[in-house]
Amino acid sequence: MLKINKNFLELEDSYLFSNIAQKVNKFKEDNPDKKVISLGIGDVVLPLSAPVIAGLESGVKDMASIETFKGYGPEQGYAFLREVLQDYYKEFSVDLDVNEIFVSDGAKSDLGNILDIFAQDNVVLIPDPVYPAYVDTNVMGGRKIIYMDSNIDNNFLALPDYNVKADLIYICSPNNPTGAVYNRDQLTKWVEYAKEMNAVILFDAAYESFIGNDEIPHSIYEIPGAKECAIEICSLSKTAGFTGLRCGYTIVPMDLRCEDVQLNKLWLRRQTTKFNGVPYVVQKAAAGVFTKEGRAKCKEVIDIYKNNANILGETLKELGITYIGGENSPYIWLKCPNNMSSWDFFDLLLEKANIVGTPGVGFGKNGEGYFRLSCFALKENVIEAAERLKKLKFN
Amino acid sequence: MLKINKNFLELEDSYLFSNIAQKVNKFKEDNPDKKVISLGIGDVVLPLSAPVIAGLESGVKDMASIETFKGYGPEQGYAFLREVLQDYYKEFSVDLDVNEIFVSDGAKSDLGNILDIFAQDNVVLIPDPVYPAYVDTNVMGGRKIIYMDSNIDNNFLALPDYNVKADLIYICSPNNPTGAVYNRDQLTKWVEYAKEMNAVILFDAAYESFIGNDEIPHSIYEIPGAKECAIEICSLSKTAGFTGLRCGYTIVPMDLRCEDVQLNKLWLRRQTTKFNGVPYVVQKAAAGVFTKEGRAKCKEVIDIYKNNANILGETLKELGITYIGGENSPYIWLKCPNNMSSWDFFDLLLEKANIVGTPGVGFGKNGEGYFRLSCFALKENVIEAAERLKKLKFN
């Protein structure tokens, strides 16, 4: 008799975004005249830039002609894209072999799939609050999870505790949901800890392109020794608006070994067996991101989102609401005023200002009393949201 | 200390296609004047048809404009595509709920990833010869594999043996590599067996569009009761030339339960946690496949490939070489003449006729002495290959 993977029954139903949707839909039904502004979900709103579209179009053209048609490509991505990614990392003084770079269909897939290459009996260290997929993928795999507290005492930047023994460590910087960003010294502490524990860091760099400060590493490999203890998972979703186009990349260094086995070799075997690569047209679009014009255009878009974050941040300051993030990150993580709970503040914002955000408690227990605002919105809506916020009376 | 998934160390290195590539490259170096014709790899060679390109182009246009830009889509695929797939199944008299249909980035991914929802201690029944990924994904998962012999005695169509107890059953029809096709009665026997064993059939229908005979089911769900015991995994790779564009679909019926748990619910949870959907532009292209014009154009291309198979089949008959397949399938599975081994015949074909095929033994022990020819080639090359074959002397 077939048996299911019983670990699935241990998953908590994820009601966060469906609860939000339900409340928002009810509010809209009850208030059809009100314009609701969403600063909730972390999805981009601005279209693909011209160099990315040009890449797509050239890919489509190739697929239409017998001379240039592309069938199966290399599972790990076309050389033309891996080579521009290799060049991109040189800007952070990180030298990569092209065979260390795997083109993916986005960070979410690889963050889940990478677990295939690790044993079930590893202990996993996950920050709280956190992107829920880190937790759920490990629950599915039946792994023991230890949470590390990110809270106001450590500026939502948990640091290693040598009393805690872990094998796999999740670090997301710039962080989702808090917008907190590790500096070089702090990441060095994590690399030292990982090496001491013979652990591997899964470094989620999906928001690296929001970093505007030279002191903040874009890549974990800017830290000496990281190639021996870290896998980096990145995405073009936020860098270039690829949430609907699906492309990212995962770095598994040749120097990363466990029990004398090269993890790069295991991941290559996993990908060649269970994945058939990213669509050629999407890889052409991704290459467009890294042209000179593409880089400039993508930066323009990121600057629009960062300016949104700045508008929201300044408004919160005026209101005396404390927050972190919004500087090297598209997310603002605010302390709910008057010690309100996350959901009470959600209701208040929706009802009084017709603004949708995300209750911090949805990301873990340390998120209670906090709230995430996303800057992925049109500027005019952010300005209007800011004006509405200013009219609210706190205290 | 981090531990790797040791099951990966049990994987046999897959040398088949790299060995072929090495031999072919050496031959080309030694014989730069010879034109080598490839009938080896199962990859399409004809470009995407106009309605598919039109779908892609309209998707690209949408992504370029703020009004029509698409960010994150539903993980299980856009309704517009799931609805046309629902209609497509009606042609086989199969009624599906749209929520039973999951758009995928190809059969290979889902054939591997579906195993996430099943326990490790299931017994897996796999035909030999076989598409190697069925085996490798289960070795990675640490599952016990029992092989069922497909050989000349059963026309390479293994039927259930009730002495063998299995929980997961792989069936690929039309078959890769043999081109053999199960008829309705034979599939009914498998459904009966699966129900008796409380097992689940993973039905790989990637080649269904090559079926040109009304007696042959396109979908396992044409068999009564299959919705209670089968998952169907399909692809547009061969149907519409999507090997480089990456789109398929997986059907998990609502009636399919194990231990009182709906497998549909588990798969939805798996996909929403570890997958972010297929690119919008690719889904638009896929919808183009199912327009009236798209269906006609894709059939034209399949007819070209099927005509290739016919040319090769007639040639083999002339030569007195026995074979199966090539009728409702893009593959011809021939018995190597003079009791040659698969690799001896490979060498002979390469050296004497400058034709590349695939040694049957690469697909399992029952493939020894057999050889696969793929009809995914340009017609003029197939005609030339046929002429070269005719000049070879066997016996």
PDB file of N, CA and C in Angstrom, chain A residues 10-72:
ATOM      1  N   GLU A  10       2.589  17.485   9.142  1.00  0.00           N
ATOM      2  CA  GLU A  10       3.103  18.348  10.212  1.00  0.00           C
ATOM      3  C   GLU A  10       3.136  19.817   9.794  1.00  0.00           C
ATOM      4  N   LEU A  11       2.907  20.071   8.508  1.00  0.00           N
ATOM      5  CA  LEU A  11       2.952  21.466   8.039  1.00  0.00           C
ATOM      6  C   LEU A  11       1.800  22.254   8.637  1.00  0.00           C
ATOM      7  N   GLU A  12       2.107  23.453   9.057  1.00  0.00           N
ATOM      8  CA  GLU A  12       1.008  24.315   9.478  1.00  0.00           C
ATOM      9  C   GLU A  12       0.378  24.919   8.233  1.00  0.00           C
ATOM     10  N   ASP A  13      -0.942  24.959   8.202  1.00  0.00           N
ATOM     11  CA  ASP A  13      -1.585  25.591   7.066  1.00  0.00           C
ATOM     12  C   ASP A  13      -1.186  27.058   7.062  1.00  0.00           C
ATOM     13  N   SER A  14      -0.799  27.507   5.895  1.00  0.00           N
ATOM     14  CA  SER A  14      -0.342  28.880   5.788  1.00  0.00           C
ATOM     15  C   SER A  14      -1.533  29.773   5.478  1.00  0.00           C
ATOM     16  N   TYR A  15      -2.035  30.431   6.514  1.00  0.00           N
ATOM     17  CA  TYR A  15      -3.231  31.245   6.323  1.00  0.00           C
ATOM     18  C   TYR A  15      -2.903  32.722   6.118  1.00  0.00           C
ATOM     19  N   LEU A  16      -1.622  33.092   6.268  1.00  0.00           N
ATOM     20  CA  LEU A  16      -1.279  34.511   6.301  1.00  0.00           C
ATOM     21  C   LEU A  16      -1.862  35.277   5.115  1.00  0.00           C
ATOM     22  N   PHE A  17      -1.426  34.908   3.902  1.00  0.00           N
ATOM     23  CA  PHE A  17      -1.834  35.733   2.766  1.00  0.00           C
ATOM     24  C   PHE A  17      -3.301  35.486   2.362  1.00  0.00           C
ATOM     25  N   SER A  18      -3.811  34.281   2.669  1.00  0.00           N
ATOM     26  CA  SER A  18      -5.230  34.074   2.372  1.00  0.00           C
ATOM     27  C   SER A  18      -6.098  34.821   3.386  1.00  0.00           C
ATOM     28  N   ASN A  19      -5.665  34.874   4.638  1.00  0.00           N
ATOM     29  CA  ASN A  19      -6.401  35.687   5.614  1.00  0.00           C
ATOM     30  C   ASN A  19      -6.411  37.157   5.209  1.00  0.00           C
ATOM     31  N   ILE A  20      -5.248  37.618   4.766  1.00  0.00           N
ATOM     32  CA  ILE A  20      -5.165  39.012   4.328  1.00  0.00           C
ATOM     33  C   ILE A  20      -6.133  39.245   3.171  1.00  0.00           C
ATOM     34  N   ALA A  21      -6.084  38.334   2.196  1.00  0.00           N
ATOM     35  CA  ALA A  21      -6.941  38.493   1.012  1.00  0.00           C
ATOM     36  C   ALA A  21      -8.413  38.514   1.410  1.00  0.00           C
ATOM     37  N   GLN A  22      -8.789  37.640   2.316  1.00  0.00           N
ATOM     38  CA  GLN A  22     -10.182  37.600   2.769  1.00  0.00           C
ATOM     39  C   GLN A  22     -10.610  38.916   3.402  1.00  0.00           C
ATOM     40  N   LYS A  23      -9.752  39.422   4.301  1.00  0.00           N
ATOM     41  CA  LYS A  23     -10.089  40.681   4.979  1.00  0.00           C
ATOM     42  C   LYS A  23     -10.167  41.831   3.975  1.00  0.00           C
ATOM     43  N   VAL A  24      -9.235  41.854   3.039  1.00  0.00           N
ATOM     44  CA  VAL A  24      -9.216  42.943   2.055  1.00  0.00           C
ATOM     45  C   VAL A  24     -10.448  42.853   1.153  1.00  0.00           C
ATOM     46  N   ASN A  25     -10.771  41.635   0.726  1.00  0.00           N
ATOM     47  CA  ASN A  25     -11.937  41.485  -0.138  1.00  0.00           C
ATOM     48  C   ASN A  25     -13.211  41.908   0.569  1.00  0.00           C
ATOM     49  N   LYS A  26     -13.344  41.541   1.836  1.00  0.00           N
ATOM     50  CA  LYS A  26     -14.541  41.927   2.589  1.00  0.00           C
ATOM     51  C   LYS A  26     -14.617  43.449   2.714  1.00  0.00           C
ATOM     52  N   PHE A  27     -13.445  44.060   3.012  1.00  0.00           N
ATOM     53  CA  PHE A  27     -13.427  45.511   3.147  1.00  0.00           C
ATOM     54  C   PHE A  27     -13.851  46.191   1.845  1.00  0.00           C
ATOM     55  N   LYS A  28     -13.342  45.657   0.725  1.00  0.00           N
ATOM     56  CA  LYS A  28     -13.671  46.251  -0.576  1.00  0.00           C
ATOM     57  C   LYS A  28     -15.157  46.098  -0.896  1.00  0.00           C
ATOM     58  N   GLU A  29     -15.713  44.952  -0.546  1.00  0.00           N
ATOM     59  CA  GLU A  29     -17.147  44.743  -0.764  1.00  0.00           C
ATOM     60  C   GLU A  29     -17.973  45.731   0.053  1.00  0.00           C
ATOM     61  N   ASP A  30     -17.538  45.898   1.309  1.00  0.00           N
ATOM     62  CA  ASP A  30     -18.285  46.796   2.200  1.00  0.00           C
ATOM     63  C   ASP A  30     -18.056  48.265   1.863  1.00  0.00           C
ATOM     64  N   ASN A  31     -16.931  48.536   1.184  1.00  0.00           N
ATOM     65  CA  ASN A  31     -16.569  49.923   0.893  1.00  0.00           C
ATOM     66  C   ASN A  31     -16.151  50.075  -0.566  1.00  0.00           C
ATOM     67  N   PRO A  32     -17.121  49.895  -1.460  1.00  0.00           N
ATOM     68  CA  PRO A  32     -16.769  49.897  -2.886  1.00  0.00           C
ATOM     69  C   PRO A  32     -16.217  51.236  -3.362  1.00  0.00           C
ATOM     70  N   ASP A  33     -16.442  52.297  -2.618  1.00  0.00           N
ATOM     71  CA  ASP A  33     -15.976  53.620  -3.035  1.00  0.00           C
ATOM     72  C   ASP A  33     -14.538  53.919  -2.603  1.00  0.00           C
ATOM     73  N   LYS A  34     -14.001  53.095  -1.722  1.00  0.00           N
ATOM     74  CA  LYS A  34     -12.657  53.379  -1.188  1.00  0.00           C
ATOM     75  C   LYS A  34     -11.579  52.778  -2.085  1.00  0.00           C
ATOM     76  N   LYS A  35     -10.509  53.536  -2.286  1.00  0.00           N
ATOM     77  CA  LYS A  35      -9.359  53.023  -3.052  1.00  0.00           C
ATOM     78  C   LYS A  35      -8.354  52.413  -2.082  1.00  0.00           C
ATOM     79  N   VAL A  36      -8.210  51.117  -2.181  1.00  0.00           N
ATOM     80  CA  VAL A  36      -7.283  50.412  -1.298  1.00  0.00           C
ATOM     81  C   VAL A  36      -5.894  50.396  -1.936  1.00  0.00           C
ATOM     82  N   ILE A  37      -4.887  50.768  -1.158  1.00  0.00           N
ATOM     83  CA  ILE A  37      -3.501  50.758  -1.648  1.00  0.00           C
ATOM     84  C   ILE A  37      -2.767  49.581  -1.018  1.00  0.00           C
ATOM     85  N   SER A  38      -2.183  48.742  -1.866  1.00  0.00           N
ATOM     86  CA  SER A  38      -1.487  47.568  -1.342  1.00  0.00           C
ATOM     87  C   SER A  38       0.008  47.814  -1.188  1.00  0.00           C
ATOM     88  N   LEU A  39       0.457  47.706   0.047  1.00  0.00           N
ATOM     89  CA  LEU A  39       1.894  47.672   0.336  1.00  0.00           C
ATOM     90  C   LEU A  39       2.186  46.355   1.040  1.00  0.00           C
ATOM     91  N   GLY A  40       1.440  45.337   0.602  1.00  0.00           N
ATOM     92  CA  GLY A  40       1.494  44.053   1.285  1.00  0.00           C
ATOM     93  C   GLY A  40       2.484  43.096   0.664  1.00  0.00           C
ATOM     94  N   ILE A  41       2.078  42.482  -0.407  1.00  0.00           N
ATOM     95  CA  ILE A  41       2.862  41.403  -0.987  1.00  0.00           C
ATOM     96  C   ILE A  41       4.149  41.930  -1.632  1.00  0.00           C
ATOM     97  N   GLY A  42       5.180  41.116  -1.602  1.00  0.00           N
ATOM     98  CA  GLY A  42       6.480  41.533  -2.132  1.00  0.00           C
ATOM     99  C   GLY A  42       6.612  41.274  -3.613  1.00  0.00           C
ATOM    100  N   ASP A  43       5.675  41.774  -4.381  1.00  0.00           N
ATOM    101  CA  ASP A  43       5.731  41.546  -5.830  1.00  0.00           C
ATOM    102  C   ASP A  43       5.914  42.874  -6.543  1.00  0.00           C
ATOM    103  N   VAL A  44       6.782  42.846  -7.530  1.00  0.00           N
ATOM    104  CA  VAL A  44       7.083  44.057  -8.285  1.00  0.00           C
ATOM    105  C   VAL A  44       5.865  44.490  -9.113  1.00  0.00           C
ATOM    106  N   VAL A  45       5.825  45.766  -9.460  1.00  0.00           N
ATOM    107  CA  VAL A  45       4.689  46.299 -10.231  1.00  0.00           C
ATOM    108  C   VAL A  45       5.125  46.969 -11.532  1.00  0.00           C
ATOM    109  N   LEU A  46       6.414  47.278 -11.646  1.00  0.00           N
ATOM    110  CA  LEU A  46       6.862  47.975 -12.855  1.00  0.00           C
ATOM    111  C   LEU A  46       7.263  46.962 -13.923  1.00  0.00           C
ATOM    112  N   PRO A  47       7.006  47.294 -15.193  1.00  0.00           N
ATOM    113  CA  PRO A  47       7.232  46.313 -16.266  1.00  0.00           C
ATOM    114  C   PRO A  47       8.717  46.035 -16.493  1.00  0.00           C
ATOM    115  N   LEU A  48       8.974  45.013 -17.256  1.00  0.00           N
ATOM    116  CA  LEU A  48      10.352  44.692 -17.634  1.00  0.00           C
ATOM    117  C   LEU A  48      10.940  45.842 -18.437  1.00  0.00           C
ATOM    118  N   SER A  49      12.194  46.113 -18.215  1.00  0.00           N
ATOM    119  CA  SER A  49      12.813  47.245 -18.911  1.00  0.00           C
ATOM    120  C   SER A  49      13.183  46.856 -20.346  1.00  0.00           C
ATOM    121  N   ALA A  50      13.439  47.880 -21.146  1.00  0.00           N
ATOM    122  CA  ALA A  50      13.644  47.669 -22.589  1.00  0.00           C
ATOM    123  C   ALA A  50      14.755  46.656 -22.906  1.00  0.00           C
ATOM    124  N   PRO A  51      15.901  46.697 -22.229  1.00  0.00           N
ATOM    125  CA  PRO A  51      16.951  45.725 -22.586  1.00  0.00           C
ATOM    126  C   PRO A  51      16.543  44.287 -22.260  1.00  0.00           C
ATOM    127  N   VAL A  52      15.696  44.112 -21.257  1.00  0.00           N
ATOM    128  CA  VAL A  52      15.222  42.775 -20.914  1.00  0.00           C
ATOM    129  C   VAL A  52      14.224  42.300 -21.971  1.00  0.00           C
ATOM    130  N   ILE A  53      13.327  43.195 -22.345  1.00  0.00           N
ATOM    131  CA  ILE A  53      12.368  42.878 -23.412  1.00  0.00           C
ATOM    132  C   ILE A  53      13.125  42.567 -24.716  1.00  0.00           C
ATOM    133  N   ALA A  54      14.169  43.336 -24.987  1.00  0.00           N
ATOM    134  CA  ALA A  54      14.958  43.081 -26.209  1.00  0.00           C
ATOM    135  C   ALA A  54      15.570  41.682 -26.159  1.00  0.00           C
ATOM    136  N   GLY A  55      16.050  41.288 -24.998  1.00  0.00           N
ATOM    137  CA  GLY A  55      16.598  39.930 -24.840  1.00  0.00           C
ATOM    138  C   GLY A  55      15.529  38.875 -25.098  1.00  0.00           C
ATOM    139  N   LEU A  56      14.348  39.095 -24.511  1.00  0.00           N
ATOM    140  CA  LEU A  56      13.230  38.169 -24.734  1.00  0.00           C
ATOM    141  C   LEU A  56      12.901  38.075 -26.217  1.00  0.00           C
ATOM    142  N   GLU A  57      12.761  39.235 -26.830  1.00  0.00           N
ATOM    143  CA  GLU A  57      12.369  39.258 -28.250  1.00  0.00           C
ATOM    144  C   GLU A  57      13.398  38.539 -29.120  1.00  0.00           C
ATOM    145  N   SER A  58      14.668  38.722 -28.818  1.00  0.00           N
ATOM    146  CA  SER A  58      15.678  38.063 -29.648  1.00  0.00           C
ATOM    147  C   SER A  58      15.597  36.552 -29.424  1.00  0.00           C
ATOM    148  N   GLY A  59      15.279  36.142 -28.192  1.00  0.00           N
ATOM    149  CA  GLY A  59      15.096  34.716 -27.925  1.00  0.00           C
ATOM    150  C   GLY A  59      13.903  34.154 -28.684  1.00  0.00           C
ATOM    151  N   VAL A  60      12.808  34.897 -28.693  1.00  0.00           N
ATOM    152  CA  VAL A  60      11.603  34.440 -29.397  1.00  0.00           C
ATOM    153  C   VAL A  60      11.906  34.302 -30.886  1.00  0.00           C
ATOM    154  N   LYS A  61      12.624  35.274 -31.421  1.00  0.00           N
ATOM    155  CA  LYS A  61      12.988  35.228 -32.842  1.00  0.00           C
ATOM    156  C   LYS A  61      13.804  33.963 -33.142  1.00  0.00           C
ATOM    157  N   ASP A  62      14.758  33.681 -32.282  1.00  0.00           N
ATOM    158  CA  ASP A  62      15.580  32.470 -32.475  1.00  0.00           C
ATOM    159  C   ASP A  62      14.711  31.206 -32.497  1.00  0.00           C
ATOM    160  N   MET A  63      13.687  31.166 -31.659  1.00  0.00           N
ATOM    161  CA  MET A  63      12.866  29.961 -31.533  1.00  0.00           C
ATOM    162  C   MET A  63      11.943  29.763 -32.733  1.00  0.00           C
ATOM    163  N   ALA A  64      11.801  30.830 -33.546  1.00  0.00           N
ATOM    164  CA  ALA A  64      10.870  30.764 -34.670  1.00  0.00           C
ATOM    165  C   ALA A  64      11.531  30.275 -35.957  1.00  0.00           C
ATOM    166  N   SER A  65      12.834  30.121 -35.942  1.00  0.00           N
ATOM    167  CA  SER A  65      13.541  29.823 -37.188  1.00  0.00           C
ATOM    168  C   SER A  65      14.355  28.536 -37.045  1.00  0.00           C
ATOM    169  N   ILE A  66      14.337  27.743 -38.090  1.00  0.00           N
ATOM    170  CA  ILE A  66      14.994  26.436 -38.022  1.00  0.00           C
ATOM    171  C   ILE A  66      16.498  26.566 -37.797  1.00  0.00           C
ATOM    172  N   GLU A  67      17.086  27.647 -38.294  1.00  0.00           N
ATOM    173  CA  GLU A  67      18.536  27.810 -38.165  1.00  0.00           C
ATOM    174  C   GLU A  67      18.956  28.141 -36.734  1.00  0.00           C
ATOM    175  N   THR A  68      18.070  28.799 -35.995  1.00  0.00           N
ATOM    176  CA  THR A  68      18.467  29.304 -34.677  1.00  0.00           C
ATOM    177  C   THR A  68      17.649  28.687 -33.537  1.00  0.00           C
ATOM    178  N   PHE A  69      16.725  27.782 -33.884  1.00  0.00           N
ATOM    179  CA  PHE A  69      15.874  27.143 -32.872  1.00  0.00           C
ATOM    180  C   PHE A  69      16.729  26.448 -31.809  1.00  0.00           C
ATOM    181  N   LYS A  70      16.276  26.528 -30.557  1.00  0.00           N
ATOM    182  CA  LYS A  70      16.986  25.871 -29.458  1.00  0.00           C
ATOM    183  C   LYS A  70      16.073  24.835 -28.806  1.00  0.00           C
ATOM    184  N   GLY A  71      16.531  23.612 -28.749  1.00  0.00           N
ATOM    185  CA  GLY A  71      15.823  22.559 -28.023  1.00  0.00           C
ATOM    186  C   GLY A  71      16.337  22.486 -26.601  1.00  0.00           C
ATOM    187  N   TYR A  72      16.580  21.266 -26.120  1.00  0.00           N
ATOM    188  CA  TYR A  72      17.120  21.131 -24.764  1.00  0.00           C
ATOM    189  C   TYR A  72      18.398  21.939 -24.625  1.00  0.00           C
TER     190      TYR A  72
END
